[in-house]
PDB file of C-alpha atoms in Angstrom:
ATOM      1  CA  MET A 169     -15.921   5.629  -4.631  1.00  0.00           C
ATOM      2  CA  ASN A 170     -14.398   2.738  -2.731  1.00  0.00           C
ATOM      3  CA  ILE A 171     -15.076   2.712   1.005  1.00  0.00           C
ATOM      4  CA  SER A 172     -13.633   0.275   3.513  1.00  0.00           C
ATOM      5  CA  LEU A 173     -15.938  -0.687   6.369  1.00  0.00           C
ATOM      6  CA  ILE A 174     -13.909  -2.066   9.254  1.00  0.00           C
ATOM      7  CA  PHE A 175     -15.668  -4.032  11.973  1.00  0.00           C
ATOM      8  CA  ALA A 176     -13.918  -3.518  15.316  1.00  0.00           C
ATOM      9  CA  GLY A 177     -16.741  -4.365  17.672  1.00  0.00           C
ATOM     10  CA  GLY A 178     -15.517  -7.591  19.267  1.00  0.00           C
ATOM     11  CA  VAL A 179     -14.847  -7.930  22.973  1.00  0.00           C
ATOM     12  CA  GLY A 180     -12.234 -10.678  22.783  1.00  0.00           C
ATOM     13  CA  THR A 181     -13.879 -13.224  25.096  1.00  0.00           C
ATOM     14  CA  ARG A 182     -12.026 -16.160  23.514  1.00  0.00           C
ATOM     15  CA  MET A 183      -8.757 -14.246  23.698  1.00  0.00           C
ATOM     16  CA  GLY A 184      -8.967 -14.378  27.492  1.00  0.00           C
ATOM     17  CA  ASN A 185      -8.054 -10.708  27.865  1.00  0.00           C
ATOM     18  CA  LYS A 186     -10.627  -8.872  29.979  1.00  0.00           C
ATOM     19  CA  ALA A 187      -8.788  -5.552  30.091  1.00  0.00           C
ATOM     20  CA  LYS A 188      -8.729  -4.768  26.374  1.00  0.00           C
ATOM     21  CA  PRO A 189     -10.622  -5.980  23.272  1.00  0.00           C
ATOM     22  CA  LYS A 190      -8.530  -8.100  20.914  1.00  0.00           C
ATOM     23  CA  GLN A 191      -8.382  -5.419  18.202  1.00  0.00           C
ATOM     24  CA  PHE A 192      -6.456  -3.187  20.604  1.00  0.00           C
ATOM     25  CA  LEU A 193      -3.866  -5.745  21.692  1.00  0.00           C
ATOM     26  CA  GLU A 194      -0.404  -4.542  20.732  1.00  0.00           C
ATOM     27  CA  LEU A 195       2.468  -6.149  18.862  1.00  0.00           C
ATOM     28  CA  TYR A 196       5.704  -4.172  18.979  1.00  0.00           C
ATOM     29  CA  GLY A 197       3.855  -1.113  20.246  1.00  0.00           C
ATOM     30  CA  LYS A 198       1.225  -1.118  17.483  1.00  0.00           C
ATOM     31  CA  PRO A 199      -2.382  -2.304  18.024  1.00  0.00           C
ATOM     32  CA  VAL A 200      -3.806  -5.023  15.780  1.00  0.00           C
ATOM     33  CA  ILE A 201      -6.449  -2.626  14.438  1.00  0.00           C
ATOM     34  CA  ILE A 202      -3.734  -0.256  13.234  1.00  0.00           C
ATOM     35  CA  TYR A 203      -1.908  -3.025  11.365  1.00  0.00           C
ATOM     36  CA  THR A 204      -5.237  -3.700   9.630  1.00  0.00           C
ATOM     37  CA  LEU A 205      -6.084  -0.091   8.876  1.00  0.00           C
ATOM     38  CA  GLU A 206      -2.674   0.669   7.388  1.00  0.00           C
ATOM     39  CA  HIS A 207      -3.381  -1.639   4.447  1.00  0.00           C
ATOM     40  CA  PHE A 208      -6.431   0.420   3.484  1.00  0.00           C
ATOM     41  CA  GLU A 209      -4.803   3.735   4.378  1.00  0.00           C
ATOM     42  CA  ASN A 210      -1.958   2.979   1.975  1.00  0.00           C
ATOM     43  CA  ASN A 211      -4.092   1.750  -0.931  1.00  0.00           C
ATOM     44  CA  ASP A 212      -4.496   4.401  -3.621  1.00  0.00           C
ATOM     45  CA  ASP A 213      -7.913   3.080  -4.676  1.00  0.00           C
ATOM     46  CA  VAL A 214      -9.481   3.257  -1.212  1.00  0.00           C
ATOM     47  CA  ASP A 215     -11.113   6.654  -0.819  1.00  0.00           C
ATOM     48  CA  ALA A 216     -12.470   6.478   2.717  1.00  0.00           C
ATOM     49  CA  ILE A 217     -12.660   4.259   5.799  1.00  0.00           C
ATOM     50  CA  VAL A 218     -15.598   3.832   8.167  1.00  0.00           C
ATOM     51  CA  ILE A 219     -15.099   1.943  11.437  1.00  0.00           C
ATOM     52  CA  VAL A 220     -17.721   0.302  13.632  1.00  0.00           C
ATOM     53  CA  CYS A 221     -16.523   0.129  17.231  1.00  0.00           C
ATOM     54  CA  LYS A 222     -17.916  -0.575  20.687  1.00  0.00           C
ATOM     55  CA  HIS A 223     -19.179   2.738  22.034  1.00  0.00           C
ATOM     56  CA  GLU A 224     -16.999   2.763  25.147  1.00  0.00           C
ATOM     57  CA  TRP A 225     -13.820   2.342  23.067  1.00  0.00           C
ATOM     58  CA  ILE A 226     -14.488   4.992  20.408  1.00  0.00           C
ATOM     59  CA  ASP A 227     -12.481   7.765  22.120  1.00  0.00           C
ATOM     60  CA  TYR A 228      -9.556   5.381  22.608  1.00  0.00           C
ATOM     61  CA  LEU A 229      -9.685   4.387  18.958  1.00  0.00           C
ATOM     62  CA  LYS A 230      -9.756   8.002  17.783  1.00  0.00           C
ATOM     63  CA  LYS A 231      -6.587   8.704  19.761  1.00  0.00           C
ATOM     64  CA  LEU A 232      -4.916   5.730  18.052  1.00  0.00           C
ATOM     65  CA  LEU A 233      -5.958   7.005  14.618  1.00  0.00           C
ATOM     66  CA  GLU A 234      -4.316  10.340  15.360  1.00  0.00           C
ATOM     67  CA  ARG A 235      -1.216   8.775  16.895  1.00  0.00           C
ATOM     68  CA  PHE A 236      -0.587   6.473  13.921  1.00  0.00           C
ATOM     69  CA  ASN A 237      -1.598   8.988  11.221  1.00  0.00           C
ATOM     70  CA  ILE A 238      -4.605   7.072   9.887  1.00  0.00           C
ATOM     71  CA  ASN A 239      -6.177   9.898   7.895  1.00  0.00           C
ATOM     72  CA  LYS A 240      -8.764   8.221   5.641  1.00  0.00           C
ATOM     73  CA  VAL A 241     -11.189   7.444   8.474  1.00  0.00           C
ATOM     74  CA  VAL A 242     -14.260   9.634   7.944  1.00  0.00           C
ATOM     75  CA  LYS A 243     -16.458   8.180  10.680  1.00  0.00           C
ATOM     76  CA  VAL A 244     -16.317   5.935  13.740  1.00  0.00           C
ATOM     77  CA  ILE A 245     -19.752   4.504  14.508  1.00  0.00           C
ATOM     78  CA  SER A 246     -21.097   2.703  17.565  1.00  0.00           C
ATOM     79  CA  GLY A 247     -21.754  -0.993  17.082  1.00  0.00           C
ATOM     80  CA  GLY A 248     -25.014  -2.805  17.801  1.00  0.00           C
ATOM     81  CA  GLU A 249     -26.010  -5.766  19.915  1.00  0.00           C
ATOM     82  CA  THR A 250     -24.915  -8.271  17.261  1.00  0.00           C
ATOM     83  CA  GLY A 251     -22.335  -8.409  14.506  1.00  0.00           C
ATOM     84  CA  GLN A 252     -25.067  -8.182  11.873  1.00  0.00           C
ATOM     85  CA  GLU A 253     -26.545  -5.093  13.506  1.00  0.00           C
ATOM     86  CA  SER A 254     -23.119  -3.499  13.869  1.00  0.00           C
ATOM     87  CA  ILE A 255     -22.275  -4.003  10.207  1.00  0.00           C
ATOM     88  CA  PHE A 256     -25.652  -2.537   9.236  1.00  0.00           C
ATOM     89  CA  ASN A 257     -24.878   0.592  11.268  1.00  0.00           C
ATOM     90  CA  GLY A 258     -21.822   1.106   9.080  1.00  0.00           C
ATOM     91  CA  ILE A 259     -23.640   0.185   5.872  1.00  0.00           C
ATOM     92  CA  ASP A 260     -26.441   2.606   6.719  1.00  0.00           C
ATOM     93  CA  TYR A 261     -23.998   5.472   7.236  1.00  0.00           C
ATOM     94  CA  ILE A 262     -22.241   4.782   3.929  1.00  0.00           C
ATOM     95  CA  HIS A 263     -25.558   4.467   2.076  1.00  0.00           C
ATOM     96  CA  LYS A 264     -26.672   7.865   3.409  1.00  0.00           C
ATOM     97  CA  ASN A 265     -23.413   9.672   2.669  1.00  0.00           C
ATOM     98  CA  TYR A 266     -22.078   8.156  -0.575  1.00  0.00           C
ATOM     99  CA  ASN A 267     -23.363   7.301  -4.031  1.00  0.00           C
ATOM    100  CA  GLU A 268     -25.209   3.972  -4.001  1.00  0.00           C
ATOM    101  CA  ASP A 269     -22.932   2.694  -6.769  1.00  0.00           C
ATOM    102  CA  SER A 270     -19.956   3.035  -4.459  1.00  0.00           C
ATOM    103  CA  ILE A 271     -18.099  -0.136  -3.527  1.00  0.00           C
ATOM    104  CA  VAL A 272     -17.853  -1.161   0.122  1.00  0.00           C
ATOM    105  CA  LEU A 273     -15.120  -3.524   1.324  1.00  0.00           C
ATOM    106  CA  ILE A 274     -16.256  -5.114   4.596  1.00  0.00           C
ATOM    107  CA  HIS A 275     -13.320  -6.282   6.676  1.00  0.00           C
ATOM    108  CA  ASP A 276     -12.581  -7.517  10.197  1.00  0.00           C
ATOM    109  CA  GLY A 277     -10.409  -5.240  12.288  1.00  0.00           C
ATOM    110  CA  VAL A 278      -8.673  -8.363  13.599  1.00  0.00           C
ATOM    111  CA  ARG A 279      -7.553  -9.583  10.159  1.00  0.00           C
ATOM    112  CA  PRO A 280      -4.284  -7.624   9.914  1.00  0.00           C
ATOM    113  CA  LEU A 281      -2.492  -9.913   7.434  1.00  0.00           C
ATOM    114  CA  ILE A 282      -4.188  -8.922   4.198  1.00  0.00           C
ATOM    115  CA  ASN A 283      -2.217  -7.194   1.441  1.00  0.00           C
ATOM    116  CA  GLN A 284      -2.633  -4.694  -1.365  1.00  0.00           C
ATOM    117  CA  ASP A 285      -3.265  -7.393  -3.954  1.00  0.00           C
ATOM    118  CA  ILE A 286      -6.282  -8.705  -2.019  1.00  0.00           C
ATOM    119  CA  ILE A 287      -7.757  -5.204  -1.732  1.00  0.00           C
ATOM    120  CA  ASN A 288      -7.233  -4.571  -5.441  1.00  0.00           C
ATOM    121  CA  LYS A 289      -8.768  -7.935  -6.394  1.00  0.00           C
ATOM    122  CA  ASN A 290     -11.839  -7.146  -4.284  1.00  0.00           C
ATOM    123  CA  ILE A 291     -12.452  -3.849  -6.035  1.00  0.00           C
ATOM    124  CA  LYS A 292     -11.925  -5.335  -9.490  1.00  0.00           C
ATOM    125  CA  SER A 293     -14.208  -8.290  -8.782  1.00  0.00           C
ATOM    126  CA  VAL A 294     -17.077  -6.043  -7.699  1.00  0.00           C
ATOM    127  CA  ILE A 295     -16.685  -4.042 -10.904  1.00  0.00           C
ATOM    128  CA  ASP A 296     -16.555  -7.218 -13.015  1.00  0.00           C
ATOM    129  CA  ASN A 297     -18.923  -9.514 -11.093  1.00  0.00           C
ATOM    130  CA  GLY A 298     -20.905  -7.442  -8.607  1.00  0.00           C
ATOM    131  CA  SER A 299     -19.282  -8.963  -5.529  1.00  0.00           C
ATOM    132  CA  ALA A 300     -16.068 -10.326  -4.040  1.00  0.00           C
ATOM    133  CA  ILE A 301     -15.668 -12.909  -1.286  1.00  0.00           C
ATOM    134  CA  THR A 302     -12.034 -13.375  -0.328  1.00  0.00           C
ATOM    135  CA  SER A 303     -11.339 -17.069   0.131  1.00  0.00           C
ATOM    136  CA  CYS A 304      -8.702 -19.766   0.162  1.00  0.00           C
ATOM    137  CA  PRO A 305      -8.716 -23.580  -0.118  1.00  0.00           C
ATOM    138  CA  PRO A 306      -8.900 -25.590   3.118  1.00  0.00           C
ATOM    139  CA  VAL A 307      -5.719 -27.470   4.003  1.00  0.00           C
ATOM    140  CA  GLU A 308      -7.319 -30.018   6.316  1.00  0.00           C
ATOM    141  CA  THR A 309     -10.208 -32.425   5.931  1.00  0.00           C
ATOM    142  CA  PHE A 310     -13.473 -31.319   7.480  1.00  0.00           C
ATOM    143  CA  VAL A 311     -16.641 -33.265   8.043  1.00  0.00           C
ATOM    144  CA  ARG A 312     -20.345 -32.710   8.627  1.00  0.00           C
ATOM    145  CA  VAL A 313     -21.706 -34.286  11.815  1.00  0.00           C
ATOM    146  CA  ASP A 314     -25.070 -34.720  13.499  1.00  0.00           C
ATOM    147  CA  LYS A 315     -25.997 -33.651  17.035  1.00  0.00           C
ATOM    148  CA  ASN A 316     -24.380 -36.797  18.435  1.00  0.00           C
ATOM    149  CA  ASN A 317     -21.060 -36.114  16.655  1.00  0.00           C
ATOM    150  CA  LYS A 318     -21.687 -38.921  14.208  1.00  0.00           C
ATOM    151  CA  VAL A 319     -19.975 -38.235  10.884  1.00  0.00           C
ATOM    152  CA  MET A 320     -22.607 -37.680   8.210  1.00  0.00           C
ATOM    153  CA  ASP A 321     -20.411 -36.615   5.325  1.00  0.00           C
ATOM    154  CA  VAL A 322     -16.782 -35.897   4.414  1.00  0.00           C
ATOM    155  CA  HIS A 323     -16.465 -32.833   2.235  1.00  0.00           C
ATOM    156  CA  ASP A 324     -14.397 -32.802  -0.941  1.00  0.00           C
ATOM    157  CA  ARG A 325     -11.719 -30.209  -0.259  1.00  0.00           C
ATOM    158  CA  SER A 326     -11.269 -29.507  -3.965  1.00  0.00           C
ATOM    159  CA  MET A 327     -14.854 -28.222  -4.061  1.00  0.00           C
ATOM    160  CA  SER A 328     -14.671 -26.226  -0.826  1.00  0.00           C
ATOM    161  CA  ARG A 329     -13.299 -22.846   0.189  1.00  0.00           C
ATOM    162  CA  LEU A 330     -12.771 -20.972   3.449  1.00  0.00           C
ATOM    163  CA  ALA A 331     -14.580 -17.638   3.355  1.00  0.00           C
ATOM    164  CA  LYS A 332     -12.426 -14.831   4.693  1.00  0.00           C
ATOM    165  CA  ALA A 333     -12.423 -11.046   4.315  1.00  0.00           C
ATOM    166  CA  PRO A 334     -12.745  -8.518   2.803  1.00  0.00           C
ATOM    167  CA  GLN A 335     -16.197  -9.270   1.468  1.00  0.00           C
ATOM    168  CA  SER A 336     -17.129  -6.563  -0.988  1.00  0.00           C
ATOM    169  CA  PHE A 337     -20.257  -5.343  -2.772  1.00  0.00           C
ATOM    170  CA  TYR A 338     -21.966  -2.357  -4.299  1.00  0.00           C
ATOM    171  CA  ILE A 339     -23.428  -0.410  -1.402  1.00  0.00           C
ATOM    172  CA  LYS A 340     -26.930  -0.500  -2.920  1.00  0.00           C
ATOM    173  CA  ASP A 341     -26.921  -4.322  -2.937  1.00  0.00           C
ATOM    174  CA  ILE A 342     -25.621  -4.961   0.569  1.00  0.00           C
ATOM    175  CA  TYR A 343     -27.883  -2.206   1.938  1.00  0.00           C
ATOM    176  CA  TYR A 344     -30.910  -3.854   0.322  1.00  0.00           C
ATOM    177  CA  ALA A 345     -30.014  -7.242   1.844  1.00  0.00           C
ATOM    178  CA  HIS A 346     -29.601  -5.777   5.322  1.00  0.00           C
ATOM    179  CA  LYS A 347     -32.875  -3.853   5.126  1.00  0.00           C
ATOM    180  CA  LYS A 348     -34.685  -6.959   3.922  1.00  0.00           C
ATOM    181  CA  ALA A 349     -33.193  -8.945   6.809  1.00  0.00           C
ATOM    182  CA  ILE A 350     -34.462  -6.344   9.283  1.00  0.00           C
ATOM    183  CA  ASP A 351     -37.950  -6.440   7.736  1.00  0.00           C
ATOM    184  CA  ASP A 352     -37.932 -10.255   7.799  1.00  0.00           C
ATOM    185  CA  LYS A 353     -36.429 -10.404  11.296  1.00  0.00           C
ATOM    186  CA  TYR A 354     -33.681 -12.585   9.864  1.00  0.00           C
ATOM    187  CA  PHE A 355     -30.688 -12.302  12.169  1.00  0.00           C
ATOM    188  CA  GLU A 356     -28.933 -15.626  11.602  1.00  0.00           C
ATOM    189  CA  ALA A 357     -26.444 -14.535   8.910  1.00  0.00           C
ATOM    190  CA  ILE A 358     -22.914 -15.420   9.968  1.00  0.00           C
ATOM    191  CA  ASP A 359     -21.309 -12.969   7.545  1.00  0.00           C
ATOM    192  CA  SER A 360     -22.102 -10.755   4.549  1.00  0.00           C
ATOM    193  CA  CYS A 361     -21.603 -13.646   2.134  1.00  0.00           C
ATOM    194  CA  SER A 362     -24.298 -15.754   3.814  1.00  0.00           C
ATOM    195  CA  LEU A 363     -26.647 -12.757   4.028  1.00  0.00           C
ATOM    196  CA  MET A 364     -26.305 -11.989   0.327  1.00  0.00           C
ATOM    197  CA  ARG A 365     -26.799 -15.629  -0.632  1.00  0.00           C
ATOM    198  CA  HIS A 366     -29.893 -15.809   1.580  1.00  0.00           C
ATOM    199  CA  TYR A 367     -31.462 -13.007  -0.445  1.00  0.00           C
ATOM    200  CA  GLY A 368     -30.656 -14.470  -3.825  1.00  0.00           C
ATOM    201  CA  PHE A 369     -27.511 -12.603  -4.801  1.00  0.00           C
ATOM    202  CA  ASN A 370     -24.781 -14.459  -6.636  1.00  0.00           C
ATOM    203  CA  VAL A 371     -21.455 -14.042  -4.852  1.00  0.00           C
ATOM    204  CA  HIS A 372     -18.111 -14.344  -6.582  1.00  0.00           C
ATOM    205  CA  LEU A 373     -15.012 -15.810  -4.928  1.00  0.00           C
ATOM    206  CA  ILE A 374     -11.536 -14.390  -5.300  1.00  0.00           C
ATOM    207  CA  ASP A 375      -8.323 -16.082  -4.229  1.00  0.00           C
ATOM    208  CA  GLY A 376      -6.826 -14.841  -1.003  1.00  0.00           C
ATOM    209  CA  ILE A 377      -3.974 -16.077   1.172  1.00  0.00           C
ATOM    210  CA  SER A 378      -4.027 -18.648   3.963  1.00  0.00           C
ATOM    211  CA  GLU A 379      -2.271 -16.336   6.428  1.00  0.00           C
ATOM    212  CA  ASN A 380      -5.224 -13.930   6.271  1.00  0.00           C
ATOM    213  CA  ILE A 381      -6.341 -15.226   9.675  1.00  0.00           C
ATOM    214  CA  LYS A 382      -8.821 -13.727  12.089  1.00  0.00           C
ATOM    215  CA  ILE A 383      -7.202 -13.138  15.469  1.00  0.00           C
ATOM    216  CA  THR A 384      -9.672 -14.736  17.858  1.00  0.00           C
ATOM    217  CA  THR A 385      -7.644 -16.859  20.293  1.00  0.00           C
ATOM    218  CA  PRO A 386      -4.167 -16.544  21.853  1.00  0.00           C
ATOM    219  CA  ILE A 387      -2.705 -18.998  19.332  1.00  0.00           C
ATOM    220  CA  ASP A 388      -3.918 -16.736  16.504  1.00  0.00           C
ATOM    221  CA  PHE A 389      -1.993 -13.852  18.047  1.00  0.00           C
ATOM    222  CA  TYR A 390       1.177 -15.942  18.246  1.00  0.00           C
ATOM    223  CA  ILE A 391       0.748 -16.933  14.578  1.00  0.00           C
ATOM    224  CA  PHE A 392       0.327 -13.250  13.719  1.00  0.00           C
ATOM    225  CA  LYS A 393       3.553 -12.421  15.580  1.00  0.00           C
ATOM    226  CA  ALA A 394       5.441 -15.236  13.843  1.00  0.00           C
ATOM    227  CA  ILE A 395       4.341 -14.046  10.396  1.00  0.00           C
ATOM    228  CA  VAL A 396       5.218 -10.417  11.167  1.00  0.00           C
ATOM    229  CA  ASP A 397       8.639 -11.535  12.425  1.00  0.00           C
ATOM    230  CA  ALA A 398       9.217 -13.671   9.322  1.00  0.00           C
ATOM    231  CA  LYS A 399       8.326 -10.779   7.015  1.00  0.00           C
ATOM    232  CA  GLU A 400      10.636  -8.496   8.937  1.00  0.00           C
ATOM    233  CA  GLN A 401      13.502 -10.966   8.614  1.00  0.00           C
ATOM    234  CA  THR A 402      12.846 -11.308   4.885  1.00  0.00           C
ATOM    235  CA  ALA A 403      12.858  -7.548   4.461  1.00  0.00           C
ATOM    236  CA  ILE A 404      16.183  -7.263   6.272  1.00  0.00           C
ATOM    237  CA  PHE A 405      18.065 -10.228   4.819  1.00  0.00           C
ATOM    238  CA  GLY A 406      16.211 -10.835   1.546  1.00  0.00           C
TER     239      GLY A 406
END
């Protein structure tokens, strides 16, 4: 089976909105999290969706799922104190309730601009290579600096990629890595890709799209709106 694990546990501090977490901000009457979920809901190869959410927002989220006819969600789970702990809560549920050879697609609830091709590529890459890290080339130069902001190195963009999401694995592999991290008290992983690499797994990149942004700041939300508007205009006028 193919299960999507959606992380919706952020509080939106950098968004500057204290009333509502960023995944629940609305564009044209639809919350960001629903834009995200619809991609997985409408994919024929996705069998189920599990969501990790802050405990106090679970009832609100369930009402949204009903309102927008998101029917593949089988469980909404409370998040933990950290992102790593929250993802493990979802991984643990999937490991207990599905075959360990099932594929899990781990995705941010605030990345609503993925598409069906990216989801399909993730599933195929796990079958072919054991993993899938959605990525795209950087468009700007980035550098490595020391603690005094002195430039230590300029990276070759042709040999670099931006890691995005989904990040997908067999459930048995990602479960093992999380359990090992708990045993080792290793809590520094910034995402599933870094966790898997830390424990010796080879991870395979797939090509994504640059607009697959994570909505973290107000400018990200405005970019999201601009892209949605552009797609709407294209659909109307061709």
